[in-house]
Short mmCIF file of C-alpha atoms in Angstrom, two decimals:
data_model
loop_
_atom_site.label_atom_id
_atom_site.label_comp_id
_atom_site.label_asym_id
_atom_site.label_seq_id
_atom_site.Cartn_x
_atom_site.Cartn_y
_atom_site.Cartn_z
CA UNK A 9 -5.46 16.17 -0.62
CA UNK A 10 -1.89 16.23 -2.26
CA UNK A 11 -0.97 19.47 -4.27
CA UNK A 12 -0.70 17.69 -7.63
CA UNK A 13 2.04 17.88 -10.27
CA UNK A 14 4.02 21.00 -10.11
CA UNK A 15 7.06 21.88 -12.24
CA UNK A 16 8.43 24.45 -9.59
CA UNK A 17 11.56 23.43 -7.92
CA UNK A 18 11.41 23.63 -3.93
CA UNK A 19 14.08 23.40 -1.36
CA UNK A 20 14.35 20.30 0.99
CA UNK A 21 16.91 17.92 2.41
CA UNK A 22 17.57 14.23 1.99
CA UNK A 23 18.82 11.37 3.97
CA UNK A 24 18.79 7.57 3.39
CA UNK A 25 17.65 4.44 5.34
CA UNK A 26 18.29 0.70 4.84
CA UNK A 27 21.02 -0.74 2.71
CA UNK A 28 21.64 -1.10 -1.02
CA UNK A 29 19.16 -4.01 -1.15
CA UNK A 30 16.34 -1.88 0.18
CA UNK A 31 15.18 -4.55 2.64
CA UNK A 32 14.43 -2.12 5.30
CA UNK A 33 12.28 0.10 2.96
CA UNK A 34 9.66 -2.64 2.30
CA UNK A 35 5.98 -2.22 3.55
CA UNK A 36 5.75 1.00 5.57
CA UNK A 37 3.11 3.75 6.45
CA UNK A 38 1.55 3.64 2.85
CA UNK A 39 0.49 0.13 3.08
CA UNK A 40 2.44 -1.22 0.36
CA UNK A 41 4.02 -4.64 0.64
CA UNK A 42 6.89 -5.98 -1.38
CA UNK A 43 7.93 -2.89 -3.42
CA UNK A 44 9.83 -5.02 -6.01
CA UNK A 45 6.73 -7.18 -6.72
CA UNK A 46 4.45 -4.08 -6.82
CA UNK A 47 6.52 -2.23 -9.25
CA UNK A 48 8.32 0.40 -7.14
CA UNK A 49 11.68 -1.22 -6.66
CA UNK A 50 14.36 0.92 -5.12
CA UNK A 51 13.03 4.14 -6.53
CA UNK A 52 11.30 5.17 -3.52
CA UNK A 53 11.33 7.65 -0.48
CA UNK A 54 9.87 8.20 2.91
CA UNK A 55 8.36 11.70 3.37
CA UNK A 56 8.45 14.02 6.34
CA UNK A 57 5.15 15.25 7.83
CA UNK A 58 5.20 18.42 5.70
CA UNK A 59 5.03 16.33 2.59
CA UNK A 60 3.15 13.11 3.64
CA UNK A 61 -0.10 14.84 4.04
CA UNK A 62 -1.58 12.11 6.25
CA UNK A 63 -0.93 9.50 3.67
CA UNK A 64 -2.60 11.27 0.77
CA UNK A 65 0.79 11.84 -0.82
CA UNK A 66 1.43 8.10 -1.01
CA UNK A 67 2.10 7.03 -4.58
CA UNK A 68 3.14 10.50 -5.69
CA UNK A 69 6.35 10.88 -7.72
CA UNK A 70 9.10 13.31 -7.20
CA UNK A 71 12.19 14.30 -9.05
CA UNK A 72 15.13 15.15 -6.73
CA UNK A 73 18.53 16.68 -7.31
CA UNK A 74 21.42 17.50 -5.06
CA UNK A 75 22.23 21.22 -4.79
CA UNK A 76 24.59 23.76 -3.33
CA UNK A 77 26.92 21.40 -1.66
CA UNK A 78 30.25 21.10 -3.81
CA UNK A 79 31.63 18.74 -1.15
CA UNK A 80 29.12 16.24 -1.35
CA UNK A 81 27.02 16.47 -4.49
CA UNK A 82 28.23 14.20 -7.18
CA UNK A 83 29.13 16.28 -10.24
CA UNK A 84 26.80 15.76 -13.15
CA UNK A 85 24.78 13.31 -11.11
CA UNK A 86 21.55 14.74 -12.46
CA UNK A 87 18.47 13.82 -10.70
CA UNK A 88 16.46 10.69 -9.39
CA UNK A 89 12.77 10.07 -9.70
CA UNK A 90 11.08 8.35 -6.68
CA UNK A 91 7.66 7.39 -5.45
CA UNK A 92 6.39 8.13 -1.99
CA UNK A 93 5.92 4.79 -0.25
CA UNK A 94 6.55 5.54 3.42
CA UNK A 95 6.43 8.03 6.13
CA UNK A 96 9.49 9.61 7.96
CA UNK A 97 8.17 10.38 11.38
CA UNK A 98 8.97 13.30 13.57
CA UNK A 99 10.73 13.15 16.87
CA UNK A 100 9.50 16.00 19.02
CA UNK A 101 11.84 14.88 21.82
CA UNK A 102 14.65 16.04 19.51
CA UNK A 103 13.51 19.40 18.35
CA UNK A 104 16.90 20.20 16.64
CA UNK A 105 18.63 17.99 14.09
CA UNK A 106 15.47 15.96 13.27
CA UNK A 107 14.98 16.54 9.69
CA UNK A 108 11.55 14.92 9.46
CA UNK A 109 10.10 17.34 12.14
CA UNK A 110 7.42 19.79 10.70
CA UNK A 111 7.62 22.24 8.96
CA UNK A 112 10.80 20.88 7.34
CA UNK A 113 10.61 19.22 3.91
CA UNK A 114 12.59 16.09 3.88
CA UNK A 115 13.06 12.86 1.73
CA UNK A 116 14.43 9.68 3.40
CA UNK A 117 15.63 7.93 0.18
CA UNK A 118 16.74 4.44 -0.27
CA UNK A 119 20.51 4.01 -0.11
CA UNK A 120 20.57 3.35 -3.88
CA UNK A 121 18.91 6.66 -4.71
CA UNK A 122 20.88 8.72 -2.19
CA UNK A 123 24.15 7.33 -3.34
CA UNK A 124 23.32 8.35 -6.97
CA UNK A 125 23.38 12.07 -5.87
CA UNK A 126 26.12 11.90 -3.22
CA UNK A 127 28.40 9.39 -1.34
CA UNK A 128 26.77 7.72 1.52
CA UNK A 129 29.30 9.34 3.91
CA UNK A 130 27.51 12.67 3.29
CA UNK A 131 24.66 11.60 5.65
CA UNK A 132 22.40 14.52 4.72
CA UNK A 133 22.41 16.71 1.69
CA UNK A 134 20.47 19.82 0.37
CA UNK A 135 18.27 19.07 -2.45
CA UNK A 136 15.56 20.49 -4.72
CA UNK A 137 12.51 18.43 -5.72
CA UNK A 138 9.29 18.93 -7.81
CA UNK A 139 6.34 16.73 -8.43
CA UNK A 140 6.37 14.90 -11.70
CA UNK A 141 4.03 12.47 -13.44
CA UNK A 142 4.34 8.81 -12.40
CA UNK A 143 5.13 6.22 -15.08
CA UNK A 144 3.58 2.79 -14.34
CA UNK A 145 3.15 -0.35 -16.25
CA UNK A 146 0.11 -2.62 -16.15
CA UNK A 147 -2.49 -0.29 -14.89
CA UNK A 148 -4.15 0.54 -11.50
CA UNK A 149 -4.08 -2.45 -9.03
CA UNK A 150 -6.16 -3.36 -6.03
CA UNK A 151 -5.40 -5.73 -3.09
CA UNK A 152 -8.48 -6.59 -1.05
CA UNK A 153 -8.45 -7.60 2.61
CA UNK A 154 -11.19 -7.93 5.24
CA UNK A 155 -14.46 -10.03 5.77
CA UNK A 156 -17.84 -10.15 4.35
CA UNK A 157 -18.94 -6.94 6.08
CA UNK A 158 -15.71 -4.80 5.84
CA UNK A 159 -13.37 -4.41 3.04
CA UNK A 160 -9.86 -2.75 3.11
CA UNK A 161 -8.66 -2.00 -0.39
CA UNK A 162 -4.95 -1.11 -1.11
CA UNK A 163 -4.73 1.04 -4.35
CA UNK A 164 -1.25 1.00 -5.97
CA UNK A 165 0.58 1.15 -9.36
CA UNK A 166 -1.20 4.45 -10.11
CA UNK A 167 0.26 6.36 -13.01
CA UNK A 168 0.03 10.05 -13.75
CA UNK A 169 -0.35 11.99 -10.50
CA UNK A 170 0.23 8.74 -8.58
CA UNK A 171 -1.64 9.71 -5.42
CA UNK A 172 -5.29 8.97 -4.78
CA UNK A 173 -7.66 11.51 -3.34
CA UNK A 174 -10.86 9.52 -3.41
CA UNK A 175 -12.16 6.01 -4.28
CA UNK A 176 -15.58 4.64 -4.82
CA UNK A 177 -16.59 0.94 -5.14
CA UNK A 178 -19.44 -0.59 -6.95
CA UNK A 179 -20.84 -4.07 -6.63
CA UNK A 180 -22.80 -5.73 -9.38
CA UNK A 181 -25.96 -5.25 -7.24
CA UNK A 182 -25.26 -1.89 -5.98
CA UNK A 183 -24.60 1.63 -7.11
CA UNK A 184 -21.29 3.65 -6.58
CA UNK A 185 -20.46 3.73 -2.83
CA UNK A 186 -17.80 6.21 -1.50
CA UNK A 187 -14.96 4.58 0.39
CA UNK A 188 -13.39 5.98 3.54
CA UNK A 189 -9.63 6.95 3.49
CA UNK A 190 -8.24 4.54 6.38
CA UNK A 191 -4.49 4.99 6.25
CA UNK A 192 -1.67 5.38 3.72
CA UNK A 193 -3.17 4.15 0.44
CA UNK A 194 -5.84 2.02 2.07
CA UNK A 195 -9.43 2.67 1.64
CA UNK A 196 -12.30 0.90 3.38
CA UNK A 197 -16.02 0.11 2.62
CA UNK A 198 -18.43 -1.08 5.23
CA UNK A 199 -20.86 -2.86 2.81
CA UNK A 200 -21.73 -6.62 2.32
CA UNK A 201 -20.45 -7.19 -1.29
CA UNK A 202 -20.08 -10.89 -1.12
CA UNK A 203 -20.80 -12.68 -4.42
CA UNK A 204 -20.67 -9.49 -6.48
CA UNK A 205 -18.28 -8.40 -9.13
CA UNK A 206 -16.36 -5.27 -7.90
CA UNK A 207 -15.64 -2.10 -9.87
CA UNK A 208 -13.61 0.91 -8.61
CA UNK A 209 -13.43 4.53 -9.37
CA UNK A 210 -10.45 6.46 -8.06
CA UNK A 211 -9.63 10.16 -8.42
CA UNK A 212 -6.09 11.52 -8.38
CA UNK A 213 -4.95 14.87 -7.13
CA UNK A 214 -4.76 16.03 -10.76
CA UNK A 215 -8.62 15.29 -11.00
CA UNK A 216 -8.26 12.25 -13.30
CA UNK A 217 -11.00 9.94 -12.71
CA UNK A 218 -9.95 6.24 -13.28
CA UNK A 219 -12.51 3.54 -13.45
CA UNK A 220 -11.50 -0.18 -13.13
CA UNK A 221 -14.56 -2.17 -14.01
CA UNK A 222 -15.21 -5.61 -12.44
CA UNK A 223 -11.67 -6.13 -11.39
CA UNK A 224 -12.62 -8.60 -8.66
CA UNK A 225 -15.31 -10.72 -7.30
CA UNK A 226 -15.58 -11.68 -3.61
CA UNK A 227 -17.04 -15.06 -3.72
CA UNK A 228 -18.92 -16.50 -0.79
CA UNK A 229 -16.83 -19.62 -1.07
CA UNK A 230 -13.51 -17.54 -0.83
CA UNK A 231 -14.75 -15.65 2.16
CA UNK A 232 -16.11 -18.89 3.91
CA UNK A 233 -12.73 -20.45 3.22
CA UNK A 234 -10.75 -17.86 4.93
CA UNK A 235 -13.21 -17.96 7.82
CA UNK A 236 -12.79 -21.67 8.01
CA UNK A 237 -9.17 -21.35 7.95
CA UNK A 238 -9.25 -18.92 11.00
CA UNK A 239 -11.57 -21.40 12.83
CA UNK A 240 -9.30 -24.37 12.24
CA UNK A 241 -6.20 -22.52 13.32
CA UNK A 242 -8.01 -21.27 16.48
CA UNK A 243 -9.43 -24.62 17.31
CA UNK A 244 -12.76 -23.30 18.28
CA UNK A 245 -15.03 -26.31 18.12
CA UNK A 246 -18.30 -24.42 18.77
CA UNK A 247 -17.66 -21.87 16.11
CA UNK A 248 -16.43 -24.38 13.60
CA UNK A 249 -19.70 -26.44 14.02
CA UNK A 250 -21.73 -23.18 13.50
CA UNK A 251 -19.58 -22.54 10.40
CA UNK A 252 -20.11 -26.02 9.03
CA UNK A 253 -23.82 -25.73 9.53
CA UNK A 254 -24.00 -22.36 7.68
CA UNK A 255 -21.98 -23.76 4.87
CA UNK A 256 -24.46 -26.71 4.69
CA UNK A 257 -21.73 -29.24 5.15
CA UNK A 258 -22.47 -32.49 7.09
CA UNK A 259 -21.80 -31.82 10.69
CA UNK A 260 -18.72 -33.48 12.21
CA UNK A 261 -18.69 -33.85 15.96
CA UNK A 262 -15.04 -34.83 16.40
CA UNK A 263 -12.90 -31.59 16.15
CA UNK A 264 -9.91 -33.49 14.79
CA UNK A 265 -11.88 -34.98 11.98
CA UNK A 266 -13.48 -31.49 11.24
CA UNK A 267 -10.10 -29.91 11.24
CA UNK A 268 -8.74 -32.43 8.66
CA UNK A 269 -11.63 -32.04 6.47
CA UNK A 270 -11.42 -28.34 6.43
CA UNK A 271 -7.76 -28.40 5.75
CA UNK A 272 -8.44 -30.64 2.67
CA UNK A 273 -11.08 -28.19 1.48
CA UNK A 274 -8.67 -25.26 1.99
CA UNK A 275 -6.05 -26.94 -0.02
CA UNK A 276 -8.42 -27.57 -2.84
CA UNK A 277 -9.75 -23.95 -2.70
CA UNK A 278 -6.33 -22.43 -2.72
CA UNK A 279 -5.58 -24.14 -6.12
CA UNK A 280 -8.87 -23.51 -7.44
CA UNK A 281 -9.09 -19.76 -6.78
CA UNK A 282 -5.29 -18.97 -6.68
CA UNK A 283 -5.63 -17.70 -3.16
CA UNK A 284 -2.84 -16.65 -0.74
CA UNK A 285 -3.10 -18.02 2.51
CA UNK A 286 -2.61 -15.56 5.46
CA UNK A 287 0.54 -15.66 7.56
CA UNK A 288 -1.51 -14.47 10.44
CA UNK A 289 -5.10 -15.46 11.36
CA UNK A 290 -5.98 -11.88 11.59
CA UNK A 291 -5.53 -11.28 7.84
CA UNK A 292 -6.16 -12.48 4.32
CA UNK A 293 -5.49 -11.52 0.85
CA UNK A 294 -7.42 -11.96 -2.29
CA UNK A 295 -5.10 -11.30 -5.41
CA UNK A 296 -6.96 -8.76 -7.63
CA UNK A 297 -5.28 -7.09 -10.52
#
């Protein structure tokens, strides 16, 4: 669990990764995707092991300022505020000169944030940091992936403490079910919640309990559509026929005819449910705000 908001300034160091566009900072060990679309932009940082806390620090916000280096600290630069969105991994093969090795506290900033505090030629700078409240617009958001028997939920755009220490899920036919921390800011549930409206409770490190009631509904048709999509791409005729039978659709013996029919259904469902088709057959996404 993360330590929570703290007004005390602590010593650390900072470097940067990626270029001014922030392309190399997208995705990462917290599970976020396009940081611009998710509201984080270039105001982000990767944390060293001492700060990352096995992913529980994801989403936490920090204020950082360059200190004690007249050569590189830009005069009157002030401070920057960033959200933790990634992990700066240690390198134990290089015990010295690796700033992300424990127990060192280190921030790998975007180039935009770093060059606000110091010229990029500085490479690494001494900084001070403190935990601050996160300001987000639009409320807590959830992205759901998985299958009818296993859900992986990404929690993002969290205000106040920003990090999440626990999550519970509730279907319209169930009570509250605790979710398991998987990785980064991803939480999983091993319950069949198909066809139920979903509600979430998430607790932050500042013990703020946030309830998001009926933010999503996992429809049988949506899940079957994704399974059908995987089957068509895999070209597995026998599995496809079983799926067709389960969906109470007229059986089609010819695989090519079956594939054409399923693709037509997929296209219609994409429009109807505003679904995002997966780039990989191992994954799918249901947009849930």
